[in-house]
XYZ file of N, CA and C in Angstrom:
633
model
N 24.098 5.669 -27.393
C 23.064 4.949 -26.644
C 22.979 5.518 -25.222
N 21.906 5.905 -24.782
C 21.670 6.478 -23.504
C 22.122 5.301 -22.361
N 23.077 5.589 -21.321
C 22.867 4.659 -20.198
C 21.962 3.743 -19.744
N 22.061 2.763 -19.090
C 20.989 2.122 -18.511
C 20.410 2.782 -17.020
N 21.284 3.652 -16.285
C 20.653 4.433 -15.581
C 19.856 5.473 -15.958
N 19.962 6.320 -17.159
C 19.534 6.881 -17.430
C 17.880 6.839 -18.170
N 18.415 5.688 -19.015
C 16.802 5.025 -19.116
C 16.224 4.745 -18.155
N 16.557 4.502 -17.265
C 15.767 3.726 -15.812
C 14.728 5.227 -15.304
N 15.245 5.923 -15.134
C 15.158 7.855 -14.292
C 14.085 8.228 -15.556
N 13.757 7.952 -16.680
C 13.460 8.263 -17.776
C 12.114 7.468 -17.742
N 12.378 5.984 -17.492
C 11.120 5.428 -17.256
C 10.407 5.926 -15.953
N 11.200 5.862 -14.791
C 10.273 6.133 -13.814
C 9.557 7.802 -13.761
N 10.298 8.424 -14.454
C 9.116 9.468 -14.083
C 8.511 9.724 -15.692
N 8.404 8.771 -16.633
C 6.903 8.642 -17.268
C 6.554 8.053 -16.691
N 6.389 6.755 -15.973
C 5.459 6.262 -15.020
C 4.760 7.514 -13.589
N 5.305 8.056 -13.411
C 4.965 8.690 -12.686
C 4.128 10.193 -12.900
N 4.462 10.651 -14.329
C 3.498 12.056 -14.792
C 2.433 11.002 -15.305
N 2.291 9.794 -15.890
C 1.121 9.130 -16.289
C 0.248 8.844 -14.914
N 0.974 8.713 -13.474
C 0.123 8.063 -12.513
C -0.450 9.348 -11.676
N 0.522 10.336 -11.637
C -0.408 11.644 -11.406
C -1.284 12.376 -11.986
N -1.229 12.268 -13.887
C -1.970 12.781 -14.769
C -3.583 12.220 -14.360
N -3.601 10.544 -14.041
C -4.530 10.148 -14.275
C -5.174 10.054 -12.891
N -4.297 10.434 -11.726
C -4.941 10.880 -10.110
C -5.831 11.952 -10.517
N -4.596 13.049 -10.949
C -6.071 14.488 -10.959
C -6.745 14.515 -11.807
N -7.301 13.509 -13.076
C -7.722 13.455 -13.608
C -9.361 12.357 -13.206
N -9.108 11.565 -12.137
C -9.794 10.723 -11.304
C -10.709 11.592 -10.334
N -9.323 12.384 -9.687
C -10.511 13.527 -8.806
C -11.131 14.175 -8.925
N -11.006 14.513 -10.514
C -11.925 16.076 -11.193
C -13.106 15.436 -11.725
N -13.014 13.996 -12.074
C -14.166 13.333 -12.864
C -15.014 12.217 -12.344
N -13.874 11.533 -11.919
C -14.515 10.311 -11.458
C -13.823 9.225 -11.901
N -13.952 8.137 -11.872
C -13.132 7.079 -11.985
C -13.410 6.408 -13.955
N -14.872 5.934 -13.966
C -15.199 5.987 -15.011
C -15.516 7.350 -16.087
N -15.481 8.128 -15.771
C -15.824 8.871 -16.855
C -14.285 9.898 -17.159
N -14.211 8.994 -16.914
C -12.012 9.491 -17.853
C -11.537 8.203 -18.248
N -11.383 8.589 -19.798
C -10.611 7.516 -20.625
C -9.326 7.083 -20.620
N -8.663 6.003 -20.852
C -7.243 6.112 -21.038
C -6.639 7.058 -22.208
N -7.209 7.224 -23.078
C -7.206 7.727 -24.340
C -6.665 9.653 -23.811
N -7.592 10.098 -23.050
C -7.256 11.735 -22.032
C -6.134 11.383 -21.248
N -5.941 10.571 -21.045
C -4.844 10.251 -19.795
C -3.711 10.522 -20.388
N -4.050 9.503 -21.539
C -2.530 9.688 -22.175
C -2.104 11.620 -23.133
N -3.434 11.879 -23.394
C -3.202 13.457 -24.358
C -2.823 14.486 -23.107
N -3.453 14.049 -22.570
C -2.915 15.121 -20.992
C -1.358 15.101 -20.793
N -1.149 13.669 -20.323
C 0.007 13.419 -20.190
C 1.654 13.688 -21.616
N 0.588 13.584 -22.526
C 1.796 13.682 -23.670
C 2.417 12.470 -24.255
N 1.848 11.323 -23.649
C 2.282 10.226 -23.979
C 1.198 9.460 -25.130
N 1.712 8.666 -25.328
C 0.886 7.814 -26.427
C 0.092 6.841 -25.782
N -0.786 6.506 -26.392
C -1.900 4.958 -25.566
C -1.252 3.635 -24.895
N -0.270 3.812 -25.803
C 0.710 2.633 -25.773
C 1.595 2.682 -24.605
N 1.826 3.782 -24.467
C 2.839 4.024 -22.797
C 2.254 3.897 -21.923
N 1.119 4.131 -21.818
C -0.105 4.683 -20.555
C 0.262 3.158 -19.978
N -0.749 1.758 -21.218
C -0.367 0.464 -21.378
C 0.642 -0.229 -21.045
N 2.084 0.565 -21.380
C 3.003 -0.112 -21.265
C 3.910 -0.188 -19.589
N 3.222 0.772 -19.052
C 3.652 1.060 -17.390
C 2.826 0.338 -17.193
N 1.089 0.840 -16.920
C 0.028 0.065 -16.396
C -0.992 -1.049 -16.866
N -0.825 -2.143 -16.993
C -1.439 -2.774 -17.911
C -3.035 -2.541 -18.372
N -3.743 -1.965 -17.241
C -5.503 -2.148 -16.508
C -5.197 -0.695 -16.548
N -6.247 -0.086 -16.705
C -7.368 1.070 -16.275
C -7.113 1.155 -14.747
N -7.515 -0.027 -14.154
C -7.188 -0.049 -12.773
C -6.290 0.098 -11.777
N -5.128 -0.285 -12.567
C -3.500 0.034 -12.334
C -3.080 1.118 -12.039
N -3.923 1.756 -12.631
C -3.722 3.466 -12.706
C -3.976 4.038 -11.190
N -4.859 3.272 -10.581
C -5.356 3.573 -9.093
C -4.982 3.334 -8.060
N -3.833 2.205 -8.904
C -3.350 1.447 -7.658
C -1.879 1.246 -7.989
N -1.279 2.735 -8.719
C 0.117 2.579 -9.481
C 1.139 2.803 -7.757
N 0.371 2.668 -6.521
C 1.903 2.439 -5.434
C 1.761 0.662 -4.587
N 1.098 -0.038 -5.463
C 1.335 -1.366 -4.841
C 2.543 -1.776 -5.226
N 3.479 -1.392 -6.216
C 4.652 -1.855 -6.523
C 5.594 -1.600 -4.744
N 4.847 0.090 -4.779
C 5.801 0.074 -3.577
C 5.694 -0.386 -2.642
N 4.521 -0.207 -1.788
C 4.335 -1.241 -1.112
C 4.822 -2.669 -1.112
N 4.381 -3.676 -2.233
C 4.907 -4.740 -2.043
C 6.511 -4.575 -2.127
N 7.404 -3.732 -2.360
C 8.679 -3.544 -2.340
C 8.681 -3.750 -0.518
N 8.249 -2.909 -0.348
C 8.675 -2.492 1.424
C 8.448 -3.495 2.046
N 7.505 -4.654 1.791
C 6.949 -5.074 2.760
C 7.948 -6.969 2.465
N 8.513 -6.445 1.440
C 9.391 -7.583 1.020
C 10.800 -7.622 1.501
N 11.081 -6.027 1.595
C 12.360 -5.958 1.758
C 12.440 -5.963 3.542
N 11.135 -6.082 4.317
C 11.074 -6.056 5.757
C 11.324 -7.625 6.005
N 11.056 -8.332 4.984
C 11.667 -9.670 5.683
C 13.216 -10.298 5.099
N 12.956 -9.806 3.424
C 14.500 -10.091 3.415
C 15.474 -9.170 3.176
N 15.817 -8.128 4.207
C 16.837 -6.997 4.215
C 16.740 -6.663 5.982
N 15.946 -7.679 6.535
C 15.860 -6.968 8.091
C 17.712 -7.068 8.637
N 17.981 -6.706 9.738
C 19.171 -6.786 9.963
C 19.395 -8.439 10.752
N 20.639 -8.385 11.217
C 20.480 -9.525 11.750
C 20.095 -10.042 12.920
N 19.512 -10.594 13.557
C 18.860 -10.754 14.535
C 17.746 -10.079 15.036
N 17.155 -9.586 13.786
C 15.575 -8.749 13.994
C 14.727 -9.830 13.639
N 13.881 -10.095 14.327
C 12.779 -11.058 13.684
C 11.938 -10.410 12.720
N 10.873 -11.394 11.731
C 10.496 -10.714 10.960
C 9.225 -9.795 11.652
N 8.589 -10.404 12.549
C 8.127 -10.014 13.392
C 7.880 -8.089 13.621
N 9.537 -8.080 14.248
C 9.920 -6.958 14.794
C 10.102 -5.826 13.156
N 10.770 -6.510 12.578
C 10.722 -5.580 11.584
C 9.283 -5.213 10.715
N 8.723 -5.836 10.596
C 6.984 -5.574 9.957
C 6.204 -4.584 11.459
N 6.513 -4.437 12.520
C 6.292 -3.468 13.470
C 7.233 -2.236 12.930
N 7.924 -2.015 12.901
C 9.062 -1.204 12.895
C 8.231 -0.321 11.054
N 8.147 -1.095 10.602
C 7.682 -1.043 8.910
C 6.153 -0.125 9.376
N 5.108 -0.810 10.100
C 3.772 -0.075 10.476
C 3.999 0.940 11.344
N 4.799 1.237 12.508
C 5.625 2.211 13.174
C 5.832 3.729 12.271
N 6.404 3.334 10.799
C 6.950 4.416 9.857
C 5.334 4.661 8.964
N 4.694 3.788 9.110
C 3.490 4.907 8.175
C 2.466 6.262 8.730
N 3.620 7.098 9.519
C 3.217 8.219 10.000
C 3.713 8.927 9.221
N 4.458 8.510 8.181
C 5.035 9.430 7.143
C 3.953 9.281 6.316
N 3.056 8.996 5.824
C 1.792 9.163 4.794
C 1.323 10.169 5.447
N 0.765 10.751 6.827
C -0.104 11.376 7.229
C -0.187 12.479 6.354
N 0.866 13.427 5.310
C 0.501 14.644 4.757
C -0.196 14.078 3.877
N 0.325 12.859 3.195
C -0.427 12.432 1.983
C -1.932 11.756 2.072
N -2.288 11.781 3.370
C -3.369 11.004 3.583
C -4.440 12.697 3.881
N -3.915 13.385 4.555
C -4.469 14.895 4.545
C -4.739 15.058 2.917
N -3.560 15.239 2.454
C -4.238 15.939 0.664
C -5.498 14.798 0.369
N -5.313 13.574 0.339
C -5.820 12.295 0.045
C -7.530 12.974 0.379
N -7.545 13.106 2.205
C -9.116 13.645 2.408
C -9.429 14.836 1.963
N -8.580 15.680 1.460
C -9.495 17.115 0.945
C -10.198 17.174 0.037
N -10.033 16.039 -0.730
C -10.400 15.942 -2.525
C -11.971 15.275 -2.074
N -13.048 14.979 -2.542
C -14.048 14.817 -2.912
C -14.261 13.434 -3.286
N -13.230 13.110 -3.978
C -12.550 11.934 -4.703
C -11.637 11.615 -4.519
N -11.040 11.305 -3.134
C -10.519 10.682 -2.924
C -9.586 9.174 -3.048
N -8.670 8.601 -2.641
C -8.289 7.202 -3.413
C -9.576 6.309 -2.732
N -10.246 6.366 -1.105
C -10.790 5.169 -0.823
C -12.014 5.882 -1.255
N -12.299 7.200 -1.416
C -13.851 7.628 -2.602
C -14.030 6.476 -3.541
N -13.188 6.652 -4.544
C -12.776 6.221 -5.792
C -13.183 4.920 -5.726
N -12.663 3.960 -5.170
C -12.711 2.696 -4.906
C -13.812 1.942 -4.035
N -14.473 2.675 -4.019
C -15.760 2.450 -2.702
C -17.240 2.677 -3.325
N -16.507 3.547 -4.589
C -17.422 3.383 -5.397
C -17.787 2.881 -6.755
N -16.435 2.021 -7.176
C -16.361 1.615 -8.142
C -16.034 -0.174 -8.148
N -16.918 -1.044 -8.369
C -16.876 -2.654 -7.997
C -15.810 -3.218 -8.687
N -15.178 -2.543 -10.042
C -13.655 -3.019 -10.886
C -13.039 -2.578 -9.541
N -12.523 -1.786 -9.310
C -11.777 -0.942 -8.110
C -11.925 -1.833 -7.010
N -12.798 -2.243 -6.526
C -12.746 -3.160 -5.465
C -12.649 -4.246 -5.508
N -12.465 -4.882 -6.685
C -12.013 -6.036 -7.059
C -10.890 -6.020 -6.958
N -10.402 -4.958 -7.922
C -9.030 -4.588 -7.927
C -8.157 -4.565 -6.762
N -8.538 -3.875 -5.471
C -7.909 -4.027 -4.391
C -7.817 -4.961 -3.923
N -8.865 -6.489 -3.709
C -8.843 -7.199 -3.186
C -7.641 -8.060 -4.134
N -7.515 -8.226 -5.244
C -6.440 -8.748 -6.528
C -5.076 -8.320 -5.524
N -5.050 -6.956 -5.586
C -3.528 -6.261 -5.068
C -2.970 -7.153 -3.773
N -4.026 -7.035 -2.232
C -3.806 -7.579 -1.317
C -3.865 -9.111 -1.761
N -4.431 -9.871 -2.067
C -4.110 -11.129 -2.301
C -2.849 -11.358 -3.305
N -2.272 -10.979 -4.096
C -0.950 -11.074 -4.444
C -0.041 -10.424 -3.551
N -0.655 -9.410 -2.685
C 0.532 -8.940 -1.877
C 0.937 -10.370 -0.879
N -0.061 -10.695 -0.303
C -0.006 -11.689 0.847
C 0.571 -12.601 0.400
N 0.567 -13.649 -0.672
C 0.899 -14.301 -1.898
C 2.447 -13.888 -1.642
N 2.876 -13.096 -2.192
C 4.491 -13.063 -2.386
C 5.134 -12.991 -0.761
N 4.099 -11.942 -0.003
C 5.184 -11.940 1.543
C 4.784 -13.628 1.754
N 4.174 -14.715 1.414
C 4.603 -15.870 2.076
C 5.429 -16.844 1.703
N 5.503 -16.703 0.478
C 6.752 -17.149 -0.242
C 7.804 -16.754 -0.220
N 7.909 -15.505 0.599
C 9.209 -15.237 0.938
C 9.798 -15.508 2.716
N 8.393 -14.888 3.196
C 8.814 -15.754 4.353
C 9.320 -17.571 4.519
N 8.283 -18.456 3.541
C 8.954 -19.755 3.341
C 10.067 -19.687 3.078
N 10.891 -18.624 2.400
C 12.239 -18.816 1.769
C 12.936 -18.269 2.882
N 12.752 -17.593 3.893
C 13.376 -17.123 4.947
C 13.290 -18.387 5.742
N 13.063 -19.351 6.057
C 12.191 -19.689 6.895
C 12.877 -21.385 6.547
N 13.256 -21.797 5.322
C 13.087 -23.066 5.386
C 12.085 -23.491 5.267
N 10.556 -22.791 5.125
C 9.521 -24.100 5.434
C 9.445 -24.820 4.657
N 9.166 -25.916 4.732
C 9.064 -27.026 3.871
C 7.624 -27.022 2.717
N 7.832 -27.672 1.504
C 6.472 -27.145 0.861
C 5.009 -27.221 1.475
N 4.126 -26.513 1.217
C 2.985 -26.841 1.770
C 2.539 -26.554 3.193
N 3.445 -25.831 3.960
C 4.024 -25.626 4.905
C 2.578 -24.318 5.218
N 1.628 -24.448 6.010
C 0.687 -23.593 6.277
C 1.148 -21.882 6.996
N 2.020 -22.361 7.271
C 2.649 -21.384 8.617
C 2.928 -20.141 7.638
N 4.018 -20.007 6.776
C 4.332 -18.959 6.046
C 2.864 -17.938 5.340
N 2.126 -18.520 5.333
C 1.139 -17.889 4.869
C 0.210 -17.618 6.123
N -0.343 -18.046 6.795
C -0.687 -17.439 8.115
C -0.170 -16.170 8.845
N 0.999 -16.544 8.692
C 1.732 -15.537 8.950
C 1.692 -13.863 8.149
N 1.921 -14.489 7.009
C 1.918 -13.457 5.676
C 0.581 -12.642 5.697
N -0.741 -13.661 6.082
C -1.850 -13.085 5.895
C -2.525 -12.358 7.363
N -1.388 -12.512 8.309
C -1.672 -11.761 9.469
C -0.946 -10.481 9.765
N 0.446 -10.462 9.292
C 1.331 -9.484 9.086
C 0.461 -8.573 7.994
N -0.277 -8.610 6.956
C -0.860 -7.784 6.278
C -2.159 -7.352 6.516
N -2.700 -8.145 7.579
C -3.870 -7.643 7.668
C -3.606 -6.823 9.323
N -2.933 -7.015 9.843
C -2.275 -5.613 10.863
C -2.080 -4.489 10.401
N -1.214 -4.817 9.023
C -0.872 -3.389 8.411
C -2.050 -2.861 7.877
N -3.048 -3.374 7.433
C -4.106 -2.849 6.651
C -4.947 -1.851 7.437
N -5.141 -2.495 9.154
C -6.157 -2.210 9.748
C -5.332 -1.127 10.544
N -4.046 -1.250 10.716
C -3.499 0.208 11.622
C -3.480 1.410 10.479
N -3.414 1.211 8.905
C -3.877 2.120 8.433
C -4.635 2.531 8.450
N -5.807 1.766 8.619
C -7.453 2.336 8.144
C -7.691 3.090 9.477
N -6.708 2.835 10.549
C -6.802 3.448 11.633
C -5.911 4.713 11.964
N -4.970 4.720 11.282
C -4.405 6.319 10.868
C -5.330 6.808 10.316
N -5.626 6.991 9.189
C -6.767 7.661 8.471
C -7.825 8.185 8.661
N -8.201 7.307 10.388
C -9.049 7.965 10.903
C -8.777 8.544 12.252
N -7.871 8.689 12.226
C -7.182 9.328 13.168
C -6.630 10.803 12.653
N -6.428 10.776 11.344
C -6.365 12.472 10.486
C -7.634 13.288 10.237
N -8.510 11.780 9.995
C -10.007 12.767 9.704
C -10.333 13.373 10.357
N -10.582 12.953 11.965
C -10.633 13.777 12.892
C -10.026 14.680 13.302
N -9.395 15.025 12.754
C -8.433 16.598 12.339
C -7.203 16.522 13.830
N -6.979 15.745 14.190
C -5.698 15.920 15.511
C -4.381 16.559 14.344
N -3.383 16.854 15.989
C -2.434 17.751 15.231
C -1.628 16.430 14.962
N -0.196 16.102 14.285
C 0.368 15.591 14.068
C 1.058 14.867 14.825
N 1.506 15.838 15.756
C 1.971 14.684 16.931
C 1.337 13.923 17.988
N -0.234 14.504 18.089
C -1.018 13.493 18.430
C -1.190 12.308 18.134
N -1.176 12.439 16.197
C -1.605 11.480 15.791
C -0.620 10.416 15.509
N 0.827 10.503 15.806
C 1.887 9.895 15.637
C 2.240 9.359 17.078
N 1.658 9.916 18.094
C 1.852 9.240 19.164
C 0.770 8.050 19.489
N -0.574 8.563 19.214
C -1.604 7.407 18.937
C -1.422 6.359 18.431
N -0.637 6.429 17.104
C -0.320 5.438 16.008
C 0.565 4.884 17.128
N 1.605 4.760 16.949
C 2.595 4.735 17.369
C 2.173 3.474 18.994
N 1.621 3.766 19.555
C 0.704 3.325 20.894
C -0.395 1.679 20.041
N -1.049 2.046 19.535
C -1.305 1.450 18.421
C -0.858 0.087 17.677
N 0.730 0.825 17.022
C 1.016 -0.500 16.525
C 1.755 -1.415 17.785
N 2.065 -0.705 18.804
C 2.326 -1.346 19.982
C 1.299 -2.724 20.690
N 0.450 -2.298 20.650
C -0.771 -2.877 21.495
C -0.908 -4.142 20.131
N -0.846 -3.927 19.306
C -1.271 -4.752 17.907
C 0.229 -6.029 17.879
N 1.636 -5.413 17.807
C 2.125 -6.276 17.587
C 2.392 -7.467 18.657
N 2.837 -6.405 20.112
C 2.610 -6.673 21.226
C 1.582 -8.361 21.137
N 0.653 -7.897 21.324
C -0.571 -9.384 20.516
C 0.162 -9.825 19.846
N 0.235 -10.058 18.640
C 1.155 -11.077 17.889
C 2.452 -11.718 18.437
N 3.156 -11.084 19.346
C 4.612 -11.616 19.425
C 3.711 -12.493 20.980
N 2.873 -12.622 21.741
C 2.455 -12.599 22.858
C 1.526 -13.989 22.130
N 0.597 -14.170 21.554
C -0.356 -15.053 20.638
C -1.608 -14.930 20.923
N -1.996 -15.534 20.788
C -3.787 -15.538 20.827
C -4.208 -16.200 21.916
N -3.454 -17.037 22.587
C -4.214 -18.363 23.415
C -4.801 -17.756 23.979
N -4.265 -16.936 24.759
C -5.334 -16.242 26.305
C -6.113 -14.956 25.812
N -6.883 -14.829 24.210
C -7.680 -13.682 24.060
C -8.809 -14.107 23.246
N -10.212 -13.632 23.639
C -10.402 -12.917 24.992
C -9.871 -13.716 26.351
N -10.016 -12.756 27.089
C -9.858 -13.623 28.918
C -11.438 -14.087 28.856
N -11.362 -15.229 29.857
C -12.851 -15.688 30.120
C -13.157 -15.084 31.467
């Protein structure tokens, strides 16, 4: 019987030749006009595997929300001690200067991931599904960090402000690559960025705008 580590290394990278098979297979065609059925003959796998990693067609597009919601879970319960969650979900938007190569390959393609999805209304459903379960679990975990009591509005306010920072300092990297800067421009920008953003949050809203 093969290990259980070994199965594990075994699953993840069929999950992973299925989620790249069906990337360059997205960029060469289009979103709809590639079957699961090619995905899987490309890949070498059967219909049933494609299925059995990704449940949706759509999944396929959006096979790194696992990670994401990993990271953004483990920023509230793995922070160290005496980091607020706060500080660590800065610290978390701080590090997505490491996408920038992947956000470069991302714009060269034609078809791109936000192509893809911008033009397809499953796809944008789909994203909005992802972020609302993302927000969904970071507040239930913040409640569990947190003590809040049930029903407790705060954990989710929270949850749904911590993610929508992260959303928008991405969409603001991204355009900060398009415009072709060199790298350490664009990591110092960012960087300046999530400053001014969290800065606001740890500071609050009362006094913004000034009158």
């Amino acid at each position: 019987m093969r290990p259980a580590g070994l199965r594990e290394k075994k699953k993840s990278q069929t999950r992973q030749l299925i989620a790249d098979t069906a990337a360059s297979l997205f960029r060469a065609r289009g979103f709809d006009d590639v079957t699961v059925d090619e995905i899987a003959a490309v890949a070498q796998v059967s219909k049933k595997t494609v299925f059995n990693h990704f449940p949706t067609k759509e999944d396929l597009v959006f096979y790194k929300a696992e990670e994401r919601e990993a990271m953004s879970l483990a920023a509230v319960r793995e922070r160290a001690p005496g980091v607020s969650i706060l500080d660590s979900f800065r610290q978390l938007c701080r590090s997505q200067t490491r996408l920038v190569a992947g956000i470069r390959r991302d714009q060269a393609h034609p078809r791109g991931f936000f192509d893809l999805v911008n033009a397809n209304p499953s796809l944008q459903r789909k994203m909005y599904e992802v972020n609302a379960h993302l927000v969904n679990t970071l507040a239930e975990a913040v409640a569990a960090e947190t003590d809040a009591e049930p029903g407790d509005p705060i954990p989710s306010i929270v949850a749904s402000t911590l993610i929508g920072a992260q959303r928008a300092l991405y969409r603001r990297l991204r355009e900060r690559v398009a415009s072709g800067d060199d790298d350490e421009t664009i990591e110092r920008a960012h960087h300046e960025d999530v400053q001014r953003v969290f800065d606001r949050l740890r500071d609050g809203f009362g006094d913004y705008p000034s009158r």
